[in-house]
Amino acid sequence: MMKLATIFKSRCNISTQLFNGNNSTQDVFGLHALMSCAGFSTFGQKESNNERIFAAYSVYKGKAALSAEPAPPKFCKLDSGGIRVKRQGYILLSFSPAVAERKYDWQRKQVFALSATEVGALIALGPNGSCEFFHDPAMQTSNAGQVRKSFSIRANPDGTGYFMSLNVVNNIAKTNDRFSLPITSAEFAVMRTSFSFALPHIMGWDRYSSQVPNFKEENSTKVGLKSLSSEWDR
Amino acid sequence: MMKLATIFKSRCNISTQLFNGNNSTQDVFGLHALMSCAGFSTFGQKESNNERIFAAYSVYKGKAALSAEPAPPKFCKLDSGGIRVKRQGYILLSFSPAVAERKYDWQRKQVFALSATEVGALIALGPNGSCEFFHDPAMQTSNAGQVRKSFSIRANPDGTGYFMSLNVVNNIAKTNDRFSLPITSAEFAVMRTSFSFALPHIMGWDRYSSQVPNFKEENSTKVGLKSLSSEWDR
Amino acid sequence: MMKLATIFKSRCNISTQLFNGNNSTQDVFGLHALMSCAGFSTFGQKESNNERIFAAYSVYKGKAALSAEPAPPKFCKLDSGGIRVKRQGYILLSFSPAVAERKYDWQRKQVFALSATEVGALIALGPNGSCEFFHDPAMQTSNAGQVRKSFSIRANPDGTGYFMSLNVVNNIAKTNDRFSLPITSAEFAVMRTSFSFALPHIMGWDRYSSQVPNFKEENSTKVGLKSLSSEWDR
Amino acid sequence: MMKLATIFKSRCNISTQLFNGNNSTQDVFGLHALMSCAGFSTFGQKESNNERIFAAYSVYKGKAALSAEPAPPKFCKLDSGGIRVKRQGYILLSFSPAVAERKYDWQRKQVFALSATEVGALIALGPNGSCEFFHDPAMQTSNAGQVRKSFSIRANPDGTGYFMSLNVVNNIAKTNDRFSLPITSAEFAVMRTSFSFALPHIMGWDRYSSQVPNFKEENSTKVGLKSLSSEWDR
């Protein structure tokens, strides 16, 4: 049984992104504001080649419906050239309650955004595994601690699948929502495969592979050892 | 042993697609007609960059031949912008009977379209696993219940592979077709790998990753916590 | 232990490709000549966007060197529109003998082309598994039976990796070449991962996913059940 | 337990790349200078479609921080046409020491570049596995043997994850740096999945799949066996 309790520090994770290779000693949380960065978004643009995609994988059960779809990362253009992940992507899970047979109330839906590491926990689940994640969407604001979300996956004892549950306690709105639905082995296999596909994309690693070779044709010089030495100094 | 019996509600699955994020309480089956949607198809177009692809993976055995190829999803352009999956993709299995040694009668072929979840069941099969799916291609029409298709995969007891079978009972045409052929471990490994590759594509999840970043260069403002807060309100 | 003996019928496999969906009763080997097809090649073109790629994965051991690289399929344009796989891709293994320490004689290299199914056998090998394939590169020519190639993979008893061997008996040239080299678990993991990546590509399945949606904006009609019925008649 | 000790011969691996299919008997290390090659780089270009990407996957623990990101291969254009991998890609691991709670000193970071085979070892690690790699970044220079790096991964006895360590002994600078941090099962799953995704790309195998078919429409001749014979002579 694998049990994970991860406090998802949203702003913490974003802040830590800003330090890669640009400063020496840095507080993981602070000082990121000093880095000037021209931002842009890949998500939700109305540009012809940046349209919002609706292709969620949905599962409809007796008590609730669950949808999953990836959200790509947001990039930022650095003054020194190059682009950086400004905000990590995630896989968004949406839970909606059933109000009657095959009827669901989408206005009462609750969402939970799986980070890359939480996706890693899910895809690595064994047939008897379980994991649980806790989010405070209002962390580091004045409402910190007022809203608490917990998402869990538990294997069925007979190995026929899993139960996925989301619980949202909102002390401001005085609400307590709980959603729970069974996920068959086949449905979990779809999630495992599609989440594994999406993971490098929500991390931005697909950007590394799309670089077109620059066919700068230099003089036909002999390729010797010398021209390679500087690249291996470490 | 894993046994799955899934009633494939074709129109049900399509109808449910139409509700993602657009309405509150919705009957999963009805009311989808109220959503206006400019449709287009990625499949079978005669456009130069949308040509029909013929690249099925085929297996030829003594009693039958089996081909498998993916069919991409169909997209729909929303009035509010963005594109939506109008119809899920699938993996089409085609069975044809042998009439003589290495001769097959393609005119008597029967097909079975694996949904994303059914593909999940197949790729998750253990070495001793089995699964079975039932389709009524005429569901929700006047011919509902008249045609019944069942596709099954059963592991060989000695672990050398699987048997795949398709049975089609057609009460209108008064026919009963049965196809069965052995699949070696190697052939199943090809299916498992290529179906796993195809699965995110038939779900439309490859569309999420092809978004080109919009390099809108804003003023070089400092990236602070404030500009990120609205994205995390949930 | 998994042992596979596959007679690689090159022309057989190509002939069978020509029958998908175009004829009814067909001899798997004959009558393919009746199908007109405008051919083109994706391999070895001198076009700027079709350059030959040299990126083999190579392993250098005491007695032999082994290289592996994928060869994409060749496509054919059909008169009725669409493109078809004219010839399957494969993964080419090249063996060269060592003549001295870290010196290899590439002029004496021998090759073995793994078909999609043979790649499936390799990637599905368990830690104690083995498999063997037999090819006659001159099959169905006047030299049939004169050249015999056999490629085998055998697991080391201690689980530290595999031995890969190629034997080529050429009765015309009166030669008998044998190559054998150890492959560590790490090197096999590279092959398993890169061959799994390449498999859908050598099958041509990556062509299915690259179809750009045709944004034909029809009148904003309501999407009802009626427009979908014809697609599900089977 | 799987233990790997690999001496990473950087220049050796690069030299060996230069011999694929171009010469007969070749010293793996020498004579590569005779091959003229117009070089270009896909890495670090300032071209608009070749910008440097910053999307490392980072893990922050009590004593150290670890980042991982892929570095694409460098290509070279051959006089005879085609492109060749001039230098293999790798996955760069960066370790930085913690100086206070959630504060890391990036100026004291040390790096370790995993080759394709070393990535293979990592992704193939079992739940109880371990592996270790040794690098001499100054190999085959006058400073050979002066700097010694060792990177190791060891499974936790209770199966909750791994410990990753990097030790750098620099006899020139008289320094001895040691970094060690725990990696949870979820974090390792992210690495296994993202490294498996990156592996074909750092090998250059993604270049094989991006070839656009050249629709040279020949006369609609019948496709017979004759036109295919030459392709199978081996």
mmCIF file of C-alpha atoms in Angstrom, chain C residues 47-211:
data_model
loop_
_atom_site.group_PDB
_atom_site.id
_atom_site.type_symbol
_atom_site.label_atom_id
_atom_site.label_comp_id
_atom_site.label_asym_id
_atom_site.label_seq_id
_atom_site.Cartn_x
_atom_site.Cartn_y
_atom_site.Cartn_z
ATOM 1 C CA GLU C 47 14.490 16.767 -50.451
ATOM 2 C CA SER C 48 15.269 19.374 -47.850
ATOM 3 C CA ASN C 49 12.572 18.069 -45.553
ATOM 4 C CA ASN C 50 13.220 14.407 -46.240
ATOM 5 C CA GLU C 51 16.918 14.020 -45.520
ATOM 6 C CA ARG C 52 18.372 10.746 -44.475
ATOM 7 C CA ILE C 53 18.880 10.630 -40.701
ATOM 8 C CA PHE C 54 21.859 8.928 -39.089
ATOM 9 C CA ALA C 55 21.143 8.507 -35.398
ATOM 10 C CA ALA C 56 21.722 4.818 -34.714
ATOM 11 C CA TYR C 57 22.014 3.532 -31.152
ATOM 12 C CA SER C 58 25.324 1.687 -31.044
ATOM 13 C CA VAL C 59 26.845 -0.752 -28.594
ATOM 14 C CA TYR C 60 30.545 -1.651 -28.811
ATOM 15 C CA LYS C 61 31.773 -4.869 -27.210
ATOM 16 C CA GLY C 62 34.858 -7.047 -27.327
ATOM 17 C CA LYS C 63 33.888 -9.262 -30.281
ATOM 18 C CA ALA C 64 31.345 -7.229 -32.180
ATOM 19 C CA ALA C 65 29.495 -3.938 -32.479
ATOM 20 C CA LEU C 66 25.734 -3.653 -32.840
ATOM 21 C CA SER C 67 23.773 -0.660 -34.170
ATOM 22 C CA ALA C 68 20.029 -0.187 -34.278
ATOM 23 C CA GLU C 69 18.006 2.415 -36.141
ATOM 24 C CA PRO C 70 14.417 2.700 -37.346
ATOM 25 C CA ALA C 71 13.475 2.791 -41.035
ATOM 26 C CA PRO C 72 10.155 4.561 -41.700
ATOM 27 C CA PRO C 73 7.487 2.949 -43.897
ATOM 28 C CA LYS C 74 7.048 3.823 -47.550
ATOM 29 C CA PHE C 75 3.751 5.359 -48.572
ATOM 30 C CA CYS C 76 1.766 5.143 -51.764
ATOM 31 C CA LYS C 77 -0.906 7.522 -53.007
ATOM 32 C CA LEU C 78 -4.146 5.842 -54.035
ATOM 33 C CA ASP C 79 -6.059 6.917 -57.141
ATOM 34 C CA SER C 80 -9.194 7.160 -55.052
ATOM 35 C CA GLY C 81 -7.446 9.547 -52.658
ATOM 36 C CA GLY C 82 -5.748 8.843 -49.365
ATOM 37 C CA ILE C 83 -2.345 7.308 -48.734
ATOM 38 C CA ARG C 84 -1.497 3.717 -47.966
ATOM 39 C CA VAL C 85 1.525 1.977 -46.489
ATOM 40 C CA LYS C 86 3.212 0.445 -49.507
ATOM 41 C CA ARG C 87 5.946 -1.109 -47.457
ATOM 42 C CA GLN C 88 6.180 -1.519 -43.689
ATOM 43 C CA GLY C 89 8.942 0.133 -41.799
ATOM 44 C CA TYR C 90 11.351 -1.876 -39.692
ATOM 45 C CA ILE C 91 14.187 -1.562 -37.194
ATOM 46 C CA LEU C 92 17.519 -2.330 -38.794
ATOM 47 C CA LEU C 93 20.123 -4.123 -36.694
ATOM 48 C CA SER C 94 23.701 -3.990 -38.003
ATOM 49 C CA PHE C 95 26.404 -6.302 -36.653
ATOM 50 C CA SER C 96 30.115 -5.703 -37.355
ATOM 51 C CA PRO C 97 33.029 -7.860 -36.213
ATOM 52 C CA ALA C 98 35.851 -6.554 -34.053
ATOM 53 C CA VAL C 99 39.270 -6.948 -35.656
ATOM 54 C CA ALA C 100 41.283 -5.540 -32.750
ATOM 55 C CA GLU C 101 40.583 -3.765 -29.479
ATOM 56 C CA ARG C 102 37.995 -1.089 -30.243
ATOM 57 C CA LYS C 103 38.461 -1.581 -33.978
ATOM 58 C CA TYR C 104 35.566 -2.805 -36.103
ATOM 59 C CA ASP C 105 35.364 -3.836 -39.762
ATOM 60 C CA TRP C 106 32.235 -2.164 -41.123
ATOM 61 C CA GLN C 107 32.707 -3.658 -44.587
ATOM 62 C CA ARG C 108 31.977 -7.077 -43.148
ATOM 63 C CA LYS C 109 28.786 -5.961 -41.439
ATOM 64 C CA GLN C 110 25.580 -7.981 -41.696
ATOM 65 C CA VAL C 111 22.092 -6.614 -41.184
ATOM 66 C CA PHE C 112 18.780 -7.935 -39.926
ATOM 67 C CA ALA C 113 15.506 -6.030 -40.350
ATOM 68 C CA LEU C 114 13.044 -6.507 -37.491
ATOM 69 C CA SER C 115 9.420 -6.351 -38.605
ATOM 70 C CA ALA C 116 6.755 -4.784 -36.392
ATOM 71 C CA THR C 117 5.811 -8.168 -34.935
ATOM 72 C CA GLU C 118 9.445 -9.087 -34.281
ATOM 73 C CA VAL C 119 9.891 -5.747 -32.499
ATOM 74 C CA GLY C 120 6.821 -6.705 -30.447
ATOM 75 C CA ALA C 121 8.516 -9.945 -29.422
ATOM 76 C CA LEU C 122 11.684 -8.094 -28.373
ATOM 77 C CA ILE C 123 9.989 -5.420 -26.273
ATOM 78 C CA ALA C 124 7.795 -8.036 -24.539
ATOM 79 C CA LEU C 125 10.770 -10.172 -23.454
ATOM 80 C CA GLY C 126 10.735 -10.994 -19.776
ATOM 81 C CA PRO C 127 13.941 -11.002 -17.709
ATOM 82 C CA ASN C 128 14.335 -14.721 -18.431
ATOM 83 C CA GLY C 129 12.903 -14.632 -21.926
ATOM 84 C CA SER C 130 14.433 -15.497 -25.278
ATOM 85 C CA CYS C 131 13.340 -15.352 -28.888
ATOM 86 C CA GLU C 132 14.684 -16.253 -32.295
ATOM 87 C CA PHE C 133 13.798 -15.121 -35.806
ATOM 88 C CA PHE C 134 14.680 -16.594 -39.206
ATOM 89 C CA HIS C 135 14.878 -14.597 -42.430
ATOM 90 C CA ASP C 136 15.459 -15.577 -46.029
ATOM 91 C CA PRO C 137 16.234 -12.268 -47.753
ATOM 92 C CA ALA C 138 16.054 -13.917 -51.164
ATOM 93 C CA MET C 139 12.663 -15.513 -50.613
ATOM 94 C CA GLN C 140 10.497 -15.785 -53.729
ATOM 95 C CA THR C 141 13.402 -15.090 -56.013
ATOM 96 C CA SER C 142 15.555 -17.574 -57.883
ATOM 97 C CA ASN C 143 17.987 -17.549 -54.932
ATOM 98 C CA ALA C 144 15.392 -18.603 -52.384
ATOM 99 C CA GLY C 145 16.854 -20.843 -49.706
ATOM 100 C CA GLN C 146 20.443 -19.918 -50.510
ATOM 101 C CA VAL C 147 20.849 -17.312 -47.782
ATOM 102 C CA ARG C 148 19.643 -17.972 -44.272
ATOM 103 C CA LYS C 149 19.761 -15.436 -41.415
ATOM 104 C CA SER C 150 18.896 -16.183 -37.826
ATOM 105 C CA PHE C 151 18.823 -13.599 -35.046
ATOM 106 C CA SER C 152 18.413 -14.587 -31.425
ATOM 107 C CA ILE C 153 18.181 -12.951 -28.005
ATOM 108 C CA ARG C 154 18.902 -15.040 -24.918
ATOM 109 C CA ALA C 155 18.698 -13.925 -21.304
ATOM 110 C CA ASN C 156 21.731 -14.371 -19.082
ATOM 111 C CA PRO C 157 21.001 -16.850 -16.288
ATOM 112 C CA ASP C 158 21.994 -14.306 -13.640
ATOM 113 C CA GLY C 159 19.594 -11.670 -14.900
ATOM 114 C CA THR C 160 22.305 -9.147 -15.788
ATOM 115 C CA GLY C 161 21.256 -8.801 -19.389
ATOM 116 C CA TYR C 162 21.041 -10.664 -22.670
ATOM 117 C CA PHE C 163 23.171 -12.104 -25.479
ATOM 118 C CA MET C 164 22.265 -11.046 -29.010
ATOM 119 C CA SER C 165 23.516 -13.165 -31.896
ATOM 120 C CA LEU C 166 23.249 -13.061 -35.682
ATOM 121 C CA ASN C 167 24.203 -15.965 -37.911
ATOM 122 C CA VAL C 168 24.276 -15.633 -41.711
ATOM 123 C CA VAL C 169 24.800 -18.694 -43.892
ATOM 124 C CA ASN C 170 25.283 -17.773 -47.557
ATOM 125 C CA ASN C 171 25.445 -20.802 -49.853
ATOM 126 C CA ILE C 172 26.097 -18.658 -52.909
ATOM 127 C CA ALA C 173 29.123 -16.852 -51.469
ATOM 128 C CA LYS C 174 30.028 -19.911 -49.346
ATOM 129 C CA THR C 175 30.264 -17.805 -46.202
ATOM 130 C CA ASN C 176 29.123 -18.392 -42.643
ATOM 131 C CA ASP C 177 29.229 -15.305 -40.418
ATOM 132 C CA ARG C 178 28.440 -15.366 -36.749
ATOM 133 C CA PHE C 179 28.248 -12.346 -34.463
ATOM 134 C CA SER C 180 27.512 -12.411 -30.774
ATOM 135 C CA LEU C 181 27.691 -9.750 -28.089
ATOM 136 C CA PRO C 182 26.441 -9.204 -24.559
ATOM 137 C CA ILE C 183 23.786 -6.542 -23.948
ATOM 138 C CA THR C 184 23.508 -5.146 -20.416
ATOM 139 C CA SER C 185 20.130 -4.590 -18.738
ATOM 140 C CA ALA C 186 20.630 -0.845 -19.198
ATOM 141 C CA GLU C 187 21.383 -1.164 -22.910
ATOM 142 C CA PHE C 188 18.360 -3.428 -23.338
ATOM 143 C CA ALA C 189 16.218 -0.874 -21.501
ATOM 144 C CA VAL C 190 17.334 1.748 -24.052
ATOM 145 C CA MET C 191 16.366 -0.608 -26.870
ATOM 146 C CA ARG C 192 13.032 -1.529 -25.272
ATOM 147 C CA THR C 193 12.135 2.150 -24.745
ATOM 148 C CA SER C 194 13.363 3.455 -28.115
ATOM 149 C CA PHE C 195 11.895 0.484 -30.037
ATOM 150 C CA SER C 196 8.536 1.014 -28.267
ATOM 151 C CA PHE C 197 8.708 4.664 -29.329
ATOM 152 C CA ALA C 198 9.606 3.718 -32.904
ATOM 153 C CA LEU C 199 7.040 0.914 -33.313
ATOM 154 C CA PRO C 200 3.951 3.065 -34.076
ATOM 155 C CA HIS C 201 6.111 5.105 -36.444
ATOM 156 C CA ILE C 202 7.406 2.123 -38.454
ATOM 157 C CA MET C 203 3.765 0.963 -38.667
ATOM 158 C CA GLY C 204 2.724 4.361 -40.026
ATOM 159 C CA TRP C 205 0.378 5.019 -37.090
ATOM 160 C CA ASP C 206 1.915 8.440 -36.449
ATOM 161 C CA ARG C 207 0.340 9.540 -39.735
ATOM 162 C CA TYR C 208 -3.129 9.124 -38.208
ATOM 163 C CA SER C 209 -2.434 11.647 -35.510
ATOM 164 C CA SER C 210 -0.993 14.406 -37.624
ATOM 165 C CA GLN C 211 -4.252 15.195 -39.411
#
